[in-house]
Coordinates of C-alpha atoms and ligand atoms in Angstrom, one line a residue:
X1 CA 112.5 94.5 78.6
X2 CA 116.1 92.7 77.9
X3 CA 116.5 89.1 80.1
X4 CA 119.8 89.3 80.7
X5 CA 122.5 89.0 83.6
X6 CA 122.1 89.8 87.0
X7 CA 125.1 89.4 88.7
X8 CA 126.3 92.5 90.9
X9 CA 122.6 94.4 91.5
X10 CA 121.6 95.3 94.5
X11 CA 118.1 93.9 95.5
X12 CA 117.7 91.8 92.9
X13 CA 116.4 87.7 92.7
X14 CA 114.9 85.7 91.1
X15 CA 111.7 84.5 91.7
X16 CA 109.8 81.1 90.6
X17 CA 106.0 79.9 90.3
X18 CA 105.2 76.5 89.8
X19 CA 101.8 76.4 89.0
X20 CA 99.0 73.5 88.2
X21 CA 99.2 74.6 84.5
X22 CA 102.2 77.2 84.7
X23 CA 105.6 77.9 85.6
X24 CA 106.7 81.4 85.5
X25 CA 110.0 83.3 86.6
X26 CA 111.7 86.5 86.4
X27 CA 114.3 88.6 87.8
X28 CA 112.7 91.4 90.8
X29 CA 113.9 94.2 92.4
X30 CA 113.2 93.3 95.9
X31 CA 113.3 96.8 97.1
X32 CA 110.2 97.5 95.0
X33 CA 109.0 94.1 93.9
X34 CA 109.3 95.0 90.4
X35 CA 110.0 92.7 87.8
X36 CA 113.6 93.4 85.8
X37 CA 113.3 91.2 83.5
X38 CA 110.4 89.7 81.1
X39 CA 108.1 87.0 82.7
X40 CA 108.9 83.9 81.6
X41 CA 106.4 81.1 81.5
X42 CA 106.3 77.8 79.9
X43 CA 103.2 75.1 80.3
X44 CA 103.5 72.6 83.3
X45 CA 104.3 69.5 82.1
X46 CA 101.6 66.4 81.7
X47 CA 101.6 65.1 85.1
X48 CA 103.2 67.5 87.1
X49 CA 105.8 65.3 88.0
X50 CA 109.6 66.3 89.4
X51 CA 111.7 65.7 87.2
X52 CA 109.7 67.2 84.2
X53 CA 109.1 70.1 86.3
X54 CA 112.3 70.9 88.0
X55 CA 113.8 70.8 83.8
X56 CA 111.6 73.8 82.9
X57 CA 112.7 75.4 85.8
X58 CA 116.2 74.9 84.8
X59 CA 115.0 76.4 81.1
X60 CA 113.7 79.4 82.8
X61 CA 116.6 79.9 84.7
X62 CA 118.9 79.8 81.3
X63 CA 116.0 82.3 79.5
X64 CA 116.5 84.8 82.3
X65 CA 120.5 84.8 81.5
X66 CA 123.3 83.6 83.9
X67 CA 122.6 84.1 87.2
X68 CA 125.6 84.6 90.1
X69 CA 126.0 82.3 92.3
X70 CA 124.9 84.5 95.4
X71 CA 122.2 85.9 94.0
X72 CA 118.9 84.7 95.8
X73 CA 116.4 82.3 93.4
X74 CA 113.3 81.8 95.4
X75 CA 110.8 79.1 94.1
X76 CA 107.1 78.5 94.7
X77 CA 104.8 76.2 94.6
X78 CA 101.3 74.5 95.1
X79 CA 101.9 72.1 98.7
X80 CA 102.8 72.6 102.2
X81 CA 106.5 73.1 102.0
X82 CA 108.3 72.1 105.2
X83 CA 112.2 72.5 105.6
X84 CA 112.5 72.1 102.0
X85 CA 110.2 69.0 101.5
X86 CA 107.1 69.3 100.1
X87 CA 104.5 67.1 102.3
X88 CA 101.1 67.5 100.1
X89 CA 100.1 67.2 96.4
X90 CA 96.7 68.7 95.9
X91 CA 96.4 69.4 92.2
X92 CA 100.1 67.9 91.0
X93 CA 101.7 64.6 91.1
X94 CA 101.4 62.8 94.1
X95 CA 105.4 61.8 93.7
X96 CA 105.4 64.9 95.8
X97 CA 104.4 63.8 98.9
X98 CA 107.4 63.5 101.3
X99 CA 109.6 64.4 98.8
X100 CA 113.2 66.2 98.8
X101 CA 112.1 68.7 96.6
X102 CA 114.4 72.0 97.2
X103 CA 117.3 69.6 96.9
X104 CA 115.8 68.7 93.9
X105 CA 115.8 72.0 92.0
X106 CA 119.1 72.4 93.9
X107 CA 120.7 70.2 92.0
X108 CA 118.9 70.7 88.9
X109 CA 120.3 74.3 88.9
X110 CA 123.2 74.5 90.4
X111 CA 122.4 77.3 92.8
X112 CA 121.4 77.6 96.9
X113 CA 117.5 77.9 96.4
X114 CA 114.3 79.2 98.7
X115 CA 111.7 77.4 98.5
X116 CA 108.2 78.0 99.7
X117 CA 104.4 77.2 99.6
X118 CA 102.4 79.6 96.2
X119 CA 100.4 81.1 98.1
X120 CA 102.6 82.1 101.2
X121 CA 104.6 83.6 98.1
X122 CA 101.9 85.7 96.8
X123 CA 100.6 86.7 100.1
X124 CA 103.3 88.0 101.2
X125 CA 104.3 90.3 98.1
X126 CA 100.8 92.1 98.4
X127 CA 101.6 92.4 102.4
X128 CA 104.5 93.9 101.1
X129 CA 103.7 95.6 97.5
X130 CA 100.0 95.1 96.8
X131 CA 96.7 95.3 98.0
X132 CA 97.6 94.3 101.5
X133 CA 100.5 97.0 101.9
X134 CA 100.3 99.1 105.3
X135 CA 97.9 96.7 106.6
X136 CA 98.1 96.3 110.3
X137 CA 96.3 93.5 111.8
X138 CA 95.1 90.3 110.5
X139 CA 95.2 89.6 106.7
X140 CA 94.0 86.3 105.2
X141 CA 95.2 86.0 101.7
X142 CA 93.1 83.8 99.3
X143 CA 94.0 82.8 95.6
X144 CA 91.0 81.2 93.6
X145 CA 92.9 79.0 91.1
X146 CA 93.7 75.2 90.3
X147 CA 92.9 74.8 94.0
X148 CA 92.4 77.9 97.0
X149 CA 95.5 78.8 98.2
X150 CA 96.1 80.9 101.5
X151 CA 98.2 83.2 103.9
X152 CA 97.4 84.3 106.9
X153 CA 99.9 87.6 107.5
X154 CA 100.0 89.0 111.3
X155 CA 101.3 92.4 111.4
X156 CA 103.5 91.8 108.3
X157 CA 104.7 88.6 109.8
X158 CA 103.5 85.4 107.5
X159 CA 102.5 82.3 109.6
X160 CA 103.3 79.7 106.7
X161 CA 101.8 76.5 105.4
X162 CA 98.2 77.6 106.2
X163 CA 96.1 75.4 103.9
X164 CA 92.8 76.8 104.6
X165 CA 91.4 75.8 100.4
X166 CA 91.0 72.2 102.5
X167 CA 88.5 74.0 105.1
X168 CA 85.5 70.7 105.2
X169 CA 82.4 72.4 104.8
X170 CA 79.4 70.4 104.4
X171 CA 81.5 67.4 104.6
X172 CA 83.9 68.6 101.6
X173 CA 87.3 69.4 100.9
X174 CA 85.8 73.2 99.9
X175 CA 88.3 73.8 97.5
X176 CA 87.0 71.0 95.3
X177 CA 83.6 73.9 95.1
X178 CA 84.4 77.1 95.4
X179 CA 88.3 76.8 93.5
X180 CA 88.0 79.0 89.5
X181 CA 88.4 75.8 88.6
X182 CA 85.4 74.4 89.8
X183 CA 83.7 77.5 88.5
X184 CA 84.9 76.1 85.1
X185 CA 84.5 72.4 86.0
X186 CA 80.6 72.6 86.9
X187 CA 79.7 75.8 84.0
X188 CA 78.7 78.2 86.9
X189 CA 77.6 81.5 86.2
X190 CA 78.9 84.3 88.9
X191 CA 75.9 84.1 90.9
X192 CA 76.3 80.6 91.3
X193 CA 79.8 80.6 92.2
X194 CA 79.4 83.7 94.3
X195 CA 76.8 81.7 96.8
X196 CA 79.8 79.0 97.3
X197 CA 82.4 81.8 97.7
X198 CA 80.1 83.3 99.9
X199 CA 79.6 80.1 102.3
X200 CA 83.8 79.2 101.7
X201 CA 84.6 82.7 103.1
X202 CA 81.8 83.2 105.9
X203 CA 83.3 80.0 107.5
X204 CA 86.8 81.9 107.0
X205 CA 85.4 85.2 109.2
X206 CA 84.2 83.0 111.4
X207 CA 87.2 80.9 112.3
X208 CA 89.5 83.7 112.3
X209 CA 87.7 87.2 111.9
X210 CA 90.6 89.2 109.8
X211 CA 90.7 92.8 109.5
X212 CA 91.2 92.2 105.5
X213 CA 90.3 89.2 102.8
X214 CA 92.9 89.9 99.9
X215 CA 91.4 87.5 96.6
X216 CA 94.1 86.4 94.2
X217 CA 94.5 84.1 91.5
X218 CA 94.1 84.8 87.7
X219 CA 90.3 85.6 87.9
X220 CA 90.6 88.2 90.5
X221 CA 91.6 90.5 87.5
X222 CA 87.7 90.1 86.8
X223 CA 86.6 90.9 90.5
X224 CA 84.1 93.3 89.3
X225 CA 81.6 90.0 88.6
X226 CA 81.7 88.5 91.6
X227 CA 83.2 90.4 94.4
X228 CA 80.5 93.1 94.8
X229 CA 78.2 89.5 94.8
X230 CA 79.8 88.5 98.4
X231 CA 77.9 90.0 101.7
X232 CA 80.5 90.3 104.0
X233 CA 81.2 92.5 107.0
X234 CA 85.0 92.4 106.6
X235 CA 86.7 94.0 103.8
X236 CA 87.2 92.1 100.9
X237 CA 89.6 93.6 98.3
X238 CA 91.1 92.0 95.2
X239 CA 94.7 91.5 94.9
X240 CA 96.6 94.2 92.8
X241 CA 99.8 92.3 91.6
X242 CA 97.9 90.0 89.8
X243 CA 99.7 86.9 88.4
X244 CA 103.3 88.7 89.2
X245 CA 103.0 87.8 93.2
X246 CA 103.9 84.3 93.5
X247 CA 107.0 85.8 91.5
X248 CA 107.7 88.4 93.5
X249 CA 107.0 87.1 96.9
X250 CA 109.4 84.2 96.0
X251 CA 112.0 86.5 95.0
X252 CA 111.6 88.1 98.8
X253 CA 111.9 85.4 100.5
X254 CA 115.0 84.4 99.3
X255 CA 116.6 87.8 99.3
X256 CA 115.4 87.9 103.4
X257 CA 117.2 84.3 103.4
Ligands
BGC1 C1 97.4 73.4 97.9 C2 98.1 74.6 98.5 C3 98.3 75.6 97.4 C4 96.9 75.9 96.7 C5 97.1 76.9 95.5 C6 96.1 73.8 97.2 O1 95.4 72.7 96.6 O2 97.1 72.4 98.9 O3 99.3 74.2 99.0 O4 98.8 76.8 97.9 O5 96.4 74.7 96.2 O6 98.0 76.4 94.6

């Protein structure tokens, strides 16, 4: 697929995911959430801090071609995002905390931006164009990465910031157990990890008994180990956009903007 300019097309933006240990971007038909472009993704640099990352945001801006000046960019990233300001730093920099941060990449680039919390992003592209599409009722998005992200989507209607990776169970931050990363950290096996997944997302039915658990995040692509592992009464289904729908859902937002 050619990068190229995207000035004059209907439904398009561009979409942004800062990740822990990537930053990817391309250019999405909002209409359909598919990507026009090629994914572009370059390493988060050492530190995760600002100004390092808001520059490779600016070089994937300039590898996805020039970009009009009305066209929506929506960015994404891992903290609770509140009028523009990011207010937590799990797994980046803690320069983040309280921080101007969409004026920031504003700047940076040149260009109006969205900005909004990962997995708010990528739970609202599968509400939209993945696993969760045509789901009425309560959907609780999870993303097993870096850290647990979440989304909790009402009826199609996304009720942002939820943080639910930080859910204390047995007197712990749970993300820092049941994360991929912890999978990796501590050399579990699926079995292993499955009985923490299974405790993280029993106290998640319990505190908020959704119709549908959508698990993202790069392992989900291997859902076949571990999913069938989980004993739950409420459907658990693993996401279907994969590592395009912090991209995509990015995109959305700021074409709804
Ligand atoms: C952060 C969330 C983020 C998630 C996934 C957590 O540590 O607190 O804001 O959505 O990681 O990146």
């Amino acid at each position: 697929m050619q990068c190229g300019r995207i000035g004059n097309m209907a439904h398009k933006a561009v979409g942004i995911d800062i990740g822990g240990t990537g930053i990817k971007g391309a250019i999405v038909d909002t209409a359909t959430g598919e990507l026009k472009s090629d994914r572009i993704k370059i390493a988060t640099p050492e530190g995760g801090e600002p100004e390092a990352i808001a520059d490779v945001v600016v070089q994937i801006m300039h590898k996805l071609g020039s970009v009009d000046s009305k066209e929506p960019v929506g960015v994404c990233f891992p903290a609770v995002v509140v009028k523009g300001r990011t207010l937590s730093a799990a797994n980046v920099s803690k320069k983040w905390i309280g921080f101007e941060a969409e004026k920031l990449f504003e700047k940076k680039l040149g260009h109006d931006i969205t900005f909004v919390n990962d997995a708010d992003a990528a739970g609202y592209a599968e509400s939209l164009f993945g696993a969760a599409k045509n789901n009425k009722g309560l959907v609780l998005m999870t993303t097993l990465g870096t850290g647990i992200g979440s989304a909790i989507i009402f009826n199609g209607v996304l009720v942002p910031n939820a943080e639910l990776g930080h859910l204390e169970i047995d007197g712990v931050d749970y993300e820092t157990k049941a994360s991929y990363s912890a999978k990796e950290r501590d050399n579990l096996d699926w079995n292993q990890w499955a009985e923490r997944l299974q405790k993280y997302f029993d106290e998640l039915v319990k505190l908020f008994h959704p119709d549908l658990i959508v698990v993202g995040g790069g392992v989900s692509k291997q859902y076949e180990d571990f999913l069938p592992l989980l004993k739950l009464d409420t459907k658990i289904v693993p996401a279907t956009l994969r590592n395009n729908a912090g991209i995509m859902g990015a995109a959305k937002f700021a074409s709804k903007k």
